Amino acid sequence: MRVACVQMNTRDDVAANVRVAQESVEVAADQGARLVVLPETWFFKGDAEGIVATAEGPEGPSNRALAAVAARRGVWLLAGSVYEPASGDLVHNASALFDPAGRLRAVYRKIHLFDATTTTAAYRESEEVAPGAAIVTADVDTADGVRVRLGLTICYDLRFPGLYSSLALRGAQVLCVPSAFTAQTGAAHWEVLLRARAIENGCFVVAPNQVGEHLPGRDCYGNSMIVDPWGVVLARLVGGVGVCVADLDLAR
């Protein structure tokens, strides 16, 4: 099965982000991808006020605009994540899977929230985002009808190996990690964590990341990659906006 990671430099213009994402799904489909995976918060990256104001949920207009392209091209789409209204002024960070007919098949809400301080910035995701609770797997199929089970996670989840073990025990073959991993933490930990999750669970890992500056002092690492169960990096996009693809040998 051919899969694609979409690497984006998302800003605070939702309409512009949607256009870039739609074009990227087209590019991935042109390259033969059966499954296209977008990064975390692909539709909006901005300040706290904007996070609440743009929350629209898994079947909101942004995801629907992408799902329409995926349906026209006949591909599975994991739409990274969008913000979904939760309780009070909080939102969920929610990833949505759409099938090749554009139907919503699964939703995962990020469990582990990024509350951390680095030498360059402080991050408090929990000030705007409510954690999810459910561990989510979902089945997709190859072009010839072979079932493939995905394990759904988002970004900071990557640092919690127990979640990935649980997904593998539920039959996941491909672990999806749409992310906005920072430049500083990414340079130190991104690749080693992705390869570790692949090796320890015997799974493929598909990890699209955001890239570049989104807000002053907020930079993402890029280096979207696809890793096989042996820990071999099958595809990587170091910098810039674009798409990387790889064929997953599911018999491995």
XYZ file of C-alpha atoms in Angstrom:
252
model
C 0.000 0.000 0.000
C 1.377 3.384 -0.964
C 1.023 6.080 1.696
C 1.776 9.796 1.631
C 2.788 12.309 4.290
C 1.814 15.924 3.673
C 4.169 18.502 5.198
C 2.683 21.978 5.714
C 3.566 25.392 7.077
C 0.139 26.193 8.469
C -0.639 29.780 9.468
C -3.773 31.562 10.698
C -5.523 31.871 7.308
C -7.897 28.899 7.221
C -8.927 29.363 3.589
C -5.310 29.488 2.433
C -4.450 26.414 4.482
C -7.377 24.513 2.977
C -6.187 25.363 -0.539
C -2.663 24.122 0.190
C -3.994 20.930 1.744
C -6.316 20.256 -1.200
C -3.442 20.727 -3.635
C -1.296 18.389 -1.543
C -3.936 15.645 -1.579
C -4.047 15.989 -5.367
C -0.255 15.652 -5.568
C -0.288 12.596 -3.318
C -3.023 10.977 -5.402
C -1.083 11.745 -8.589
C 1.833 9.828 -7.039
C -0.358 6.792 -6.453
C -1.032 7.097 -2.727
C -3.907 5.036 -1.334
C -3.710 6.706 2.100
C -2.888 10.407 2.550
C -2.034 11.723 6.023
C -1.922 15.432 6.931
C -0.115 17.009 9.913
C -1.574 18.094 13.227
C -3.743 21.250 13.124
C -3.331 21.425 9.367
C -6.171 23.941 9.000
C -5.119 26.598 11.555
C -2.127 27.569 13.657
C -2.472 30.809 15.558
C -3.136 32.355 18.940
C -5.402 31.057 21.702
C -8.330 33.242 20.670
C -8.115 31.902 17.138
C -8.024 28.304 18.341
C -11.442 28.685 19.959
C -12.859 30.827 17.136
C -11.895 28.378 14.375
C -13.037 25.190 16.129
C -15.331 23.347 13.736
C -15.044 19.629 14.424
C -14.233 16.542 12.352
C -17.080 17.085 9.881
C -16.690 20.845 9.651
C -16.160 22.741 6.389
C -12.359 22.432 6.342
C -12.299 18.652 6.628
C -15.269 18.379 4.275
C -13.411 20.383 1.632
C -10.536 17.918 1.867
C -12.775 14.855 1.980
C -14.380 15.988 -1.272
C -10.985 15.929 -2.987
C -10.173 12.542 -1.474
C -13.507 11.162 -2.674
C -12.981 12.483 -6.185
C -9.517 10.878 -6.261
C -10.581 7.655 -4.528
C -8.107 7.777 -1.628
C -8.278 7.331 2.124
C -7.617 10.560 4.021
C -6.435 11.008 7.590
C -7.026 14.714 8.076
C -4.262 15.384 10.611
C -6.265 17.244 13.201
C -8.662 20.145 13.573
C -10.061 21.827 16.653
C -13.446 20.560 17.809
C -15.666 22.413 20.306
C -15.582 20.717 23.714
C -16.813 21.912 27.102
C -16.770 25.604 28.026
C -13.987 27.460 26.248
C -11.985 24.300 25.590
C -11.628 22.375 22.351
C -10.496 18.886 21.398
C -7.566 18.301 19.065
C -9.306 15.791 16.795
C -8.050 13.632 13.940
C -10.577 12.351 11.379
C -10.364 9.451 8.933
C -12.384 9.620 5.695
C -12.874 6.746 3.269
C -12.553 6.948 -0.551
C -16.243 7.878 -0.767
C -15.694 10.846 1.555
C -17.464 9.270 4.537
C -16.205 9.835 8.079
C -14.969 6.507 9.456
C -13.135 7.334 12.698
C -12.266 10.197 15.043
C -9.378 10.259 17.514
C -9.067 13.008 20.119
C -5.530 13.685 21.340
C -4.959 12.153 24.762
C -1.568 13.546 25.819
C -1.386 17.351 25.725
C 1.811 19.301 25.127
C 2.510 21.155 28.362
C 6.243 21.753 28.313
C 8.899 24.437 28.591
C 11.958 24.450 26.352
C 14.836 26.903 26.285
C 13.061 28.880 23.550
C 9.350 28.779 24.462
C 6.681 27.614 26.893
C 3.795 25.504 25.612
C 0.549 24.939 27.521
C -1.792 23.067 25.221
C -4.084 22.212 28.134
C -5.061 25.884 28.484
C -7.138 25.576 25.292
C -7.469 21.834 24.672
C -9.335 19.148 26.599
C -7.762 15.682 26.457
C -9.454 12.774 24.772
C -9.808 9.406 26.471
C -10.435 6.739 23.817
C -7.768 4.612 22.125
C -8.740 4.401 18.459
C -7.931 1.979 15.655
C -9.577 2.010 12.246
C -9.447 -0.229 9.198
C -8.626 0.964 5.698
C -8.153 -1.135 2.583
C -5.668 -1.370 -0.229
C -6.697 -0.920 -3.846
C -7.120 -4.709 -4.125
C -9.221 -4.998 -0.985
C -6.697 -6.074 1.648
C -7.609 -4.751 5.095
C -5.010 -2.657 6.952
C -5.498 -1.501 10.524
C -4.366 1.986 11.542
C -3.552 3.150 15.055
C -4.404 6.831 15.489
C -2.282 9.195 17.592
C -1.264 12.863 17.497
C 2.136 14.508 18.079
C 2.951 14.577 21.836
C 1.366 11.134 22.181
C 4.619 9.928 20.623
C 6.373 10.260 23.986
C 4.032 7.748 25.657
C 4.954 4.245 24.467
C 2.127 2.570 26.357
C -0.405 4.071 23.955
C 1.399 2.531 20.991
C 1.651 -0.852 22.701
C -2.104 -0.721 23.260
C -2.701 0.074 19.599
C -0.456 -2.793 18.488
C -2.294 -5.179 20.810
C -5.510 -4.062 19.107
C -4.068 -5.160 15.783
C -2.654 -1.904 14.427
C -0.207 -2.418 11.565
C 0.367 1.254 10.736
C 0.805 3.855 13.480
C -0.164 7.355 12.330
C 1.421 10.348 14.074
C 0.264 13.653 12.528
C 2.363 16.250 14.317
C 3.526 19.801 14.893
C 6.793 18.800 16.570
C 8.898 21.822 17.448
C 12.241 22.571 15.834
C 14.148 22.240 19.103
C 12.570 19.032 20.379
C 12.385 17.621 16.869
C 16.109 17.919 16.259
C 16.761 16.014 19.475
C 13.980 13.435 19.610
C 11.696 13.208 16.552
C 13.458 10.545 14.495
C 14.591 8.406 17.416
C 11.077 8.311 18.897
C 9.433 7.438 15.581
C 11.906 4.660 14.891
C 11.585 3.360 18.451
C 7.778 3.173 18.202
C 8.133 1.270 14.918
C 10.719 -1.197 16.222
C 9.182 -1.953 19.604
C 5.733 -2.617 18.119
C 6.694 -4.181 14.787
C 4.588 -1.587 12.965
C 4.962 0.932 10.195
C 4.909 4.568 11.329
C 3.520 7.378 9.167
C 4.394 10.787 10.609
C 3.636 14.024 8.728
C 4.940 17.107 10.520
C 4.483 20.847 10.319
C 7.518 22.843 9.159
C 8.894 26.351 9.676
C 7.660 29.357 11.631
C 3.940 29.657 12.396
C 4.041 32.408 15.026
C 7.009 34.469 16.254
C 9.258 32.071 18.151
C 7.163 29.031 17.231
C 8.946 26.862 14.679
C 8.294 23.272 13.634
C 10.905 20.728 12.618
C 9.589 19.275 9.371
C 11.276 15.964 8.552
C 7.999 14.183 7.877
C 8.815 10.517 7.535
C 7.597 6.993 6.965
C 9.331 4.219 8.912
C 9.129 0.451 8.497
C 8.870 -2.112 11.338
C 12.650 -2.626 11.289
C 13.170 1.072 11.958
C 14.282 1.881 8.422
C 13.235 5.330 7.196
C 11.490 4.660 3.888
C 10.771 8.297 3.020
C 11.577 11.690 4.484
C 10.859 15.302 3.564
C 13.405 17.404 5.431
C 12.323 20.991 4.805
C 9.676 22.916 2.925
C 6.070 22.237 2.101
C 5.401 19.101 0.089
C 4.625 15.403 0.003
C 6.670 12.260 0.574
C 5.452 8.769 -0.312
C 6.470 5.182 0.367
C 5.184 1.711 -0.365
C 4.403 -0.357 2.730
C 5.210 -4.055 2.360
C 2.506 -5.357 4.672
C 3.961 -8.871 4.550
C 6.963 -7.715 6.614
